[in-house]
PDB file of C-alpha atoms in Angstrom:
ATOM      1  CA  UNK O  21       0.000   0.000   0.000  1.00  0.00           C
ATOM      2  CA  UNK O  22       1.079   3.559  -0.586  1.00  0.00           C
ATOM      3  CA  UNK O  23       2.736   5.203   2.366  1.00  0.00           C
ATOM      4  CA  UNK O  24       0.662   7.909   4.051  1.00  0.00           C
ATOM      5  CA  UNK O  25       2.491  11.221   3.719  1.00  0.00           C
ATOM      6  CA  UNK O  26       3.428  12.735   7.086  1.00  0.00           C
ATOM      7  CA  UNK O  27       6.557  14.636   6.151  1.00  0.00           C
ATOM      8  CA  UNK O  28       7.300  17.279   8.747  1.00  0.00           C
ATOM      9  CA  UNK O  29       9.868  20.002   8.147  1.00  0.00           C
ATOM     10  CA  UNK O  30      11.211  22.025  11.069  1.00  0.00           C
ATOM     11  CA  UNK O  31      13.517  25.027  10.752  1.00  0.00           C
ATOM     12  CA  UNK O  32      15.534  25.623   7.605  1.00  0.00           C
ATOM     13  CA  UNK O  33      16.049  22.273   5.921  1.00  0.00           C
ATOM     14  CA  UNK O  34      17.606  21.499   2.574  1.00  0.00           C
ATOM     15  CA  UNK O  35      16.231  18.406   0.909  1.00  0.00           C
ATOM     16  CA  UNK O  36      17.926  16.677  -1.967  1.00  0.00           C
ATOM     17  CA  UNK O  37      16.681  13.466  -3.506  1.00  0.00           C
ATOM     18  CA  UNK O  38      18.230  11.110  -6.048  1.00  0.00           C
ATOM     19  CA  UNK O  39      16.836  10.703  -9.688  1.00  0.00           C
ATOM     20  CA  UNK O  40      19.055  11.030 -12.982  1.00  0.00           C
ATOM     21  CA  UNK O  41      19.011  14.794 -13.490  1.00  0.00           C
ATOM     22  CA  UNK O  42      18.355  17.501 -10.941  1.00  0.00           C
ATOM     23  CA  UNK O  43      14.971  19.219 -11.001  1.00  0.00           C
ATOM     24  CA  UNK O  44      13.137  21.351  -8.466  1.00  0.00           C
ATOM     25  CA  UNK O  45       9.831  20.118  -7.078  1.00  0.00           C
ATOM     26  CA  UNK O  46       7.119  21.918  -5.125  1.00  0.00           C
ATOM     27  CA  UNK O  47       6.074  20.785  -1.676  1.00  0.00           C
ATOM     28  CA  UNK O  48       2.662  19.212  -1.172  1.00  0.00           C
ATOM     29  CA  UNK O  49       0.105  21.590   0.371  1.00  0.00           C
ATOM     30  CA  UNK O  50      -0.283  19.254   3.355  1.00  0.00           C
ATOM     31  CA  UNK O  51       3.411  19.728   4.108  1.00  0.00           C
ATOM     32  CA  UNK O  52       3.412  23.531   3.841  1.00  0.00           C
ATOM     33  CA  UNK O  53       2.205  24.170   7.386  1.00  0.00           C
ATOM     34  CA  UNK O  54       5.240  22.319   8.771  1.00  0.00           C
ATOM     35  CA  UNK O  55       8.010  23.906   6.717  1.00  0.00           C
ATOM     36  CA  UNK O  56       9.814  27.224   6.981  1.00  0.00           C
ATOM     37  CA  UNK O  57      12.053  27.229   3.905  1.00  0.00           C
ATOM     38  CA  UNK O  58      12.504  23.967   2.013  1.00  0.00           C
ATOM     39  CA  UNK O  59      14.363  23.309  -1.221  1.00  0.00           C
ATOM     40  CA  UNK O  60      13.888  19.992  -2.971  1.00  0.00           C
ATOM     41  CA  UNK O  61      15.789  18.341  -5.800  1.00  0.00           C
ATOM     42  CA  UNK O  62      15.508  14.828  -7.216  1.00  0.00           C
ATOM     43  CA  UNK O  63      17.660  12.428  -9.255  1.00  0.00           C
ATOM     44  CA  UNK O  64      17.648   8.676  -9.856  1.00  0.00           C
ATOM     45  CA  UNK O  65      20.602   6.396  -9.155  1.00  0.00           C
ATOM     46  CA  UNK O  66      20.121   2.861 -10.496  1.00  0.00           C
ATOM     47  CA  UNK O  67      16.352   3.241  -9.973  1.00  0.00           C
ATOM     48  CA  UNK O  68      16.892   3.726  -6.226  1.00  0.00           C
ATOM     49  CA  UNK O  69      15.493   6.913  -4.688  1.00  0.00           C
ATOM     50  CA  UNK O  70      17.859   8.790  -2.404  1.00  0.00           C
ATOM     51  CA  UNK O  71      16.703  11.788  -0.334  1.00  0.00           C
ATOM     52  CA  UNK O  72      18.995  14.150   1.546  1.00  0.00           C
ATOM     53  CA  UNK O  73      18.112  16.499   4.421  1.00  0.00           C
ATOM     54  CA  UNK O  74      20.518  19.147   5.636  1.00  0.00           C
ATOM     55  CA  UNK O  75      20.690  21.178   8.860  1.00  0.00           C
ATOM     56  CA  UNK O  76      23.491  23.202  10.407  1.00  0.00           C
ATOM     57  CA  UNK O  77      24.728  20.109  12.294  1.00  0.00           C
ATOM     58  CA  UNK O  78      23.762  17.104  10.188  1.00  0.00           C
ATOM     59  CA  UNK O  79      23.572  15.830   6.630  1.00  0.00           C
ATOM     60  CA  UNK O  80      21.034  12.994   6.499  1.00  0.00           C
ATOM     61  CA  UNK O  81      20.893  10.641   3.526  1.00  0.00           C
ATOM     62  CA  UNK O  82      17.882   8.366   3.112  1.00  0.00           C
ATOM     63  CA  UNK O  83      17.978   5.460   0.658  1.00  0.00           C
ATOM     64  CA  UNK O  84      14.782   3.561  -0.101  1.00  0.00           C
ATOM     65  CA  UNK O  85      15.209  -0.166   0.475  1.00  0.00           C
ATOM     66  CA  UNK O  86      15.196  -2.002  -2.853  1.00  0.00           C
ATOM     67  CA  UNK O  87      12.053  -4.102  -3.443  1.00  0.00           C
ATOM     68  CA  UNK O  88      10.859  -3.455   0.122  1.00  0.00           C
ATOM     69  CA  UNK O  89       9.065  -0.703   2.021  1.00  0.00           C
ATOM     70  CA  UNK O  90      11.180   1.634   4.102  1.00  0.00           C
ATOM     71  CA  UNK O  91      14.436   3.545   4.143  1.00  0.00           C
ATOM     72  CA  UNK O  92      18.011   3.131   5.327  1.00  0.00           C
ATOM     73  CA  UNK O  93      19.529   6.320   6.762  1.00  0.00           C
ATOM     74  CA  UNK O  94      23.113   7.538   6.806  1.00  0.00           C
ATOM     75  CA  UNK O  95      23.990  10.506   9.019  1.00  0.00           C
ATOM     76  CA  UNK O  96      27.077  12.601   8.373  1.00  0.00           C
ATOM     77  CA  UNK O  97      28.222  15.045  11.045  1.00  0.00           C
ATOM     78  CA  UNK O  98      29.237  18.603  10.232  1.00  0.00           C
ATOM     79  CA  UNK O  99      32.274  20.098  11.931  1.00  0.00           C
ATOM     80  CA  UNK O 100      31.079  23.466  10.623  1.00  0.00           C
ATOM     81  CA  UNK O 101      27.631  24.553   9.343  1.00  0.00           C
ATOM     82  CA  UNK O 102      28.732  25.302   5.770  1.00  0.00           C
ATOM     83  CA  UNK O 103      30.409  21.916   5.247  1.00  0.00           C
ATOM     84  CA  UNK O 104      29.115  20.345   2.022  1.00  0.00           C
ATOM     85  CA  UNK O 105      28.409  16.682   1.251  1.00  0.00           C
ATOM     86  CA  UNK O 106      27.288  14.854  -1.866  1.00  0.00           C
ATOM     87  CA  UNK O 107      23.856  13.257  -1.860  1.00  0.00           C
ATOM     88  CA  UNK O 108      25.186   9.715  -2.234  1.00  0.00           C
ATOM     89  CA  UNK O 109      24.824   6.812   0.185  1.00  0.00           C
ATOM     90  CA  UNK O 110      28.523   6.179   0.860  1.00  0.00           C
ATOM     91  CA  UNK O 111      29.292   5.328   4.525  1.00  0.00           C
ATOM     92  CA  UNK O 112      32.498   6.622   6.128  1.00  0.00           C
ATOM     93  CA  UNK O 113      33.954   5.489   9.445  1.00  0.00           C
ATOM     94  CA  UNK O 114      32.593   8.496  11.386  1.00  0.00           C
ATOM     95  CA  UNK O 115      29.060   8.223   9.981  1.00  0.00           C
ATOM     96  CA  UNK O 116      26.029   6.858  11.842  1.00  0.00           C
ATOM     97  CA  UNK O 117      23.857   4.361   9.963  1.00  0.00           C
ATOM     98  CA  UNK O 118      20.234   3.529  10.812  1.00  0.00           C
ATOM     99  CA  UNK O 119      18.964   0.419   9.046  1.00  0.00           C
ATOM    100  CA  UNK O 120      15.317   0.030   8.067  1.00  0.00           C
ATOM    101  CA  UNK O 121      13.307  -2.107  10.520  1.00  0.00           C
ATOM    102  CA  UNK O 122       9.573  -1.380  10.205  1.00  0.00           C
ATOM    103  CA  UNK O 123       9.236   0.414   6.863  1.00  0.00           C
ATOM    104  CA  UNK O 124      10.451   3.747   8.240  1.00  0.00           C
ATOM    105  CA  UNK O 125      10.423   6.976   6.275  1.00  0.00           C
ATOM    106  CA  UNK O 126      11.759  10.441   7.059  1.00  0.00           C
ATOM    107  CA  UNK O 127       9.239  12.542   8.997  1.00  0.00           C
ATOM    108  CA  UNK O 128      11.342  15.469  10.222  1.00  0.00           C
ATOM    109  CA  UNK O 129      14.229  16.657  12.349  1.00  0.00           C
ATOM    110  CA  UNK O 130      14.124  18.805  15.479  1.00  0.00           C
ATOM    111  CA  UNK O 131      17.532  19.822  16.748  1.00  0.00           C
ATOM    112  CA  UNK O 132      19.418  16.580  17.390  1.00  0.00           C
ATOM    113  CA  UNK O 133      16.303  14.410  17.026  1.00  0.00           C
ATOM    114  CA  UNK O 134      15.497  12.537  13.817  1.00  0.00           C
ATOM    115  CA  UNK O 135      11.814  11.608  13.466  1.00  0.00           C
ATOM    116  CA  UNK O 136      10.891   8.519  11.455  1.00  0.00           C
ATOM    117  CA  UNK O 137       7.381   7.465  10.441  1.00  0.00           C
ATOM    118  CA  UNK O 138       6.488   3.864   9.624  1.00  0.00           C
ATOM    119  CA  UNK O 139       3.141   4.510   7.973  1.00  0.00           C
ATOM    120  CA  UNK O 140       2.185   2.138   5.152  1.00  0.00           C
ATOM    121  CA  UNK O 141      -1.571   2.738   5.069  1.00  0.00           C
ATOM    122  CA  UNK O 142      -4.515   4.543   6.697  1.00  0.00           C
ATOM    123  CA  UNK O 143      -4.809   4.925  10.456  1.00  0.00           C
ATOM    124  CA  UNK O 144      -2.076   5.580  13.024  1.00  0.00           C
ATOM    125  CA  UNK O 145       1.523   4.859  12.148  1.00  0.00           C
ATOM    126  CA  UNK O 146       4.689   4.169  14.075  1.00  0.00           C
ATOM    127  CA  UNK O 147       6.841   7.006  15.394  1.00  0.00           C
ATOM    128  CA  UNK O 148      10.523   6.383  16.086  1.00  0.00           C
ATOM    129  CA  UNK O 149      12.874   9.093  17.354  1.00  0.00           C
ATOM    130  CA  UNK O 150      16.656   8.865  17.189  1.00  0.00           C
ATOM    131  CA  UNK O 151      19.041  11.161  19.067  1.00  0.00           C
ATOM    132  CA  UNK O 152      21.742  11.818  16.475  1.00  0.00           C
ATOM    133  CA  UNK O 153      24.143  13.308  18.996  1.00  0.00           C
ATOM    134  CA  UNK O 154      23.896  10.252  21.273  1.00  0.00           C
ATOM    135  CA  UNK O 155      23.544   7.902  18.283  1.00  0.00           C
ATOM    136  CA  UNK O 156      20.714   5.941  19.852  1.00  0.00           C
ATOM    137  CA  UNK O 157      16.968   5.367  19.650  1.00  0.00           C
ATOM    138  CA  UNK O 158      15.185   7.378  22.362  1.00  0.00           C
ATOM    139  CA  UNK O 159      11.462   6.923  21.661  1.00  0.00           C
ATOM    140  CA  UNK O 160       9.030   4.504  20.015  1.00  0.00           C
ATOM    141  CA  UNK O 161       5.271   4.912  19.827  1.00  0.00           C
ATOM    142  CA  UNK O 162       2.387   5.610  17.449  1.00  0.00           C
ATOM    143  CA  UNK O 163       0.907   8.833  16.107  1.00  0.00           C
ATOM    144  CA  UNK O 164      -1.604  10.371  13.709  1.00  0.00           C
ATOM    145  CA  UNK O 165      -1.950  13.808  12.091  1.00  0.00           C
ATOM    146  CA  UNK O 166       1.042  15.598  13.564  1.00  0.00           C
ATOM    147  CA  UNK O 167       0.677  19.368  13.911  1.00  0.00           C
ATOM    148  CA  UNK O 168       3.151  22.230  13.859  1.00  0.00           C
ATOM    149  CA  UNK O 169       4.671  22.744  17.303  1.00  0.00           C
ATOM    150  CA  UNK O 170       7.562  24.358  19.146  1.00  0.00           C
ATOM    151  CA  UNK O 171      11.128  23.097  19.056  1.00  0.00           C
ATOM    152  CA  UNK O 172      10.747  21.227  22.344  1.00  0.00           C
ATOM    153  CA  UNK O 173       7.474  19.408  21.682  1.00  0.00           C
ATOM    154  CA  UNK O 174       5.494  17.327  19.221  1.00  0.00           C
ATOM    155  CA  UNK O 175       1.713  17.637  18.965  1.00  0.00           C
ATOM    156  CA  UNK O 176      -0.271  14.795  17.415  1.00  0.00           C
ATOM    157  CA  UNK O 177      -3.242  12.444  17.887  1.00  0.00           C
ATOM    158  CA  UNK O 178      -2.869   9.219  19.873  1.00  0.00           C
ATOM    159  CA  UNK O 179      -5.274   6.285  20.154  1.00  0.00           C
ATOM    160  CA  UNK O 180      -6.568   6.248  23.737  1.00  0.00           C
ATOM    161  CA  UNK O 181      -9.873   4.380  23.781  1.00  0.00           C
ATOM    162  CA  UNK O 182     -12.409   2.048  22.217  1.00  0.00           C
ATOM    163  CA  UNK O 183     -15.082   3.460  19.927  1.00  0.00           C
ATOM    164  CA  UNK O 184     -18.732   2.656  20.700  1.00  0.00           C
ATOM    165  CA  UNK O 185     -22.006   3.849  19.200  1.00  0.00           C
ATOM    166  CA  UNK O 186     -22.352   6.125  22.245  1.00  0.00           C
ATOM    167  CA  UNK O 187     -19.053   7.980  21.825  1.00  0.00           C
ATOM    168  CA  UNK O 188     -18.641   7.628  18.060  1.00  0.00           C
ATOM    169  CA  UNK O 189     -21.741   8.622  16.011  1.00  0.00           C
ATOM    170  CA  UNK O 190     -20.225   7.451  12.704  1.00  0.00           C
ATOM    171  CA  UNK O 191     -19.168   4.017  13.963  1.00  0.00           C
ATOM    172  CA  UNK O 192     -22.268   2.231  12.653  1.00  0.00           C
ATOM    173  CA  UNK O 193     -21.756   3.733   9.198  1.00  0.00           C
ATOM    174  CA  UNK O 194     -18.072   2.757   9.178  1.00  0.00           C
ATOM    175  CA  UNK O 195     -18.866  -0.791  10.259  1.00  0.00           C
ATOM    176  CA  UNK O 196     -21.313  -1.150   7.355  1.00  0.00           C
ATOM    177  CA  UNK O 197     -18.305  -0.588   5.081  1.00  0.00           C
ATOM    178  CA  UNK O 198     -16.124  -3.117   6.888  1.00  0.00           C
ATOM    179  CA  UNK O 199     -14.291  -0.585   9.053  1.00  0.00           C
ATOM    180  CA  UNK O 200     -14.019  -0.102  12.803  1.00  0.00           C
ATOM    181  CA  UNK O 201     -13.193   2.950  14.914  1.00  0.00           C
ATOM    182  CA  UNK O 202     -11.094   4.206  17.802  1.00  0.00           C
ATOM    183  CA  UNK O 203     -11.039   7.169  20.160  1.00  0.00           C
ATOM    184  CA  UNK O 204      -8.021   9.441  19.771  1.00  0.00           C
ATOM    185  CA  UNK O 205      -6.751  12.225  22.025  1.00  0.00           C
ATOM    186  CA  UNK O 206      -4.574  15.142  20.999  1.00  0.00           C
ATOM    187  CA  UNK O 207      -1.322  14.841  22.953  1.00  0.00           C
ATOM    188  CA  UNK O 208       1.878  16.796  23.523  1.00  0.00           C
ATOM    189  CA  UNK O 209       5.158  14.883  23.537  1.00  0.00           C
ATOM    190  CA  UNK O 210       7.938  16.585  25.523  1.00  0.00           C
ATOM    191  CA  UNK O 211      11.126  16.052  23.522  1.00  0.00           C
ATOM    192  CA  UNK O 212      13.440  16.514  26.511  1.00  0.00           C
ATOM    193  CA  UNK O 213      12.045  13.679  28.650  1.00  0.00           C
ATOM    194  CA  UNK O 214       9.614  12.020  26.164  1.00  0.00           C
ATOM    195  CA  UNK O 215       6.661  12.285  28.522  1.00  0.00           C
ATOM    196  CA  UNK O 216       3.221  12.457  26.903  1.00  0.00           C
ATOM    197  CA  UNK O 217       0.605  14.935  28.134  1.00  0.00           C
ATOM    198  CA  UNK O 218      -3.015  14.353  27.127  1.00  0.00           C
ATOM    199  CA  UNK O 219      -5.091  17.394  26.188  1.00  0.00           C
ATOM    200  CA  UNK O 220      -8.885  17.577  26.537  1.00  0.00           C
ATOM    201  CA  UNK O 221      -9.415  17.293  22.780  1.00  0.00           C
ATOM    202  CA  UNK O 222     -10.721  13.916  21.602  1.00  0.00           C
ATOM    203  CA  UNK O 223     -12.146  12.545  18.382  1.00  0.00           C
ATOM    204  CA  UNK O 224     -13.360   9.310  16.834  1.00  0.00           C
ATOM    205  CA  UNK O 225     -11.399   8.026  13.841  1.00  0.00           C
ATOM    206  CA  UNK O 226     -12.009   5.123  11.438  1.00  0.00           C
ATOM    207  CA  UNK O 227      -9.827   2.023  11.382  1.00  0.00           C
ATOM    208  CA  UNK O 228      -9.325  -0.680   8.784  1.00  0.00           C
TER     209      UNK O 228
END
């Protein structure tokens, strides 16, 4: 199934992707609310898509896994902000490599934190956060419909309850089409300690 798009761009990020010749592409309207200033380019290398994301501290190279869903990531560390790298997946001894596990795709970067989304269809998807400075995984969970937020937080919807005909008016209609439902709550994830705070906003969402 086609991956649900939840690309999130924070701060000034340069994106380069691999395709044969370089060409600029416009960002999807759904992505616009998350980006500040994004440049995108694409080329093709042996029919394998490569995407590159640049910040002042990191140069992140994502290579789609051949004949599978997901992405391998290679992180190169900048000793100075204007250091330039080529958008090619060529590991060096000082690089940090994150291998695809659960069909992960790039979702965004906040400071030292790399956000990966493992969505492959409708409904909530997996959220994995890596601390690039510490070179380790620091958070795993699920999320839906992430919203723009401050540098120290993530705001998104999290499944928190069971849908019934009493709390979900559309459940009966969904079930007639072979779907189910779930109650979701808007939450705030603190990116310093990874504690989740539930807000008072809830909704009912369909499930496959």
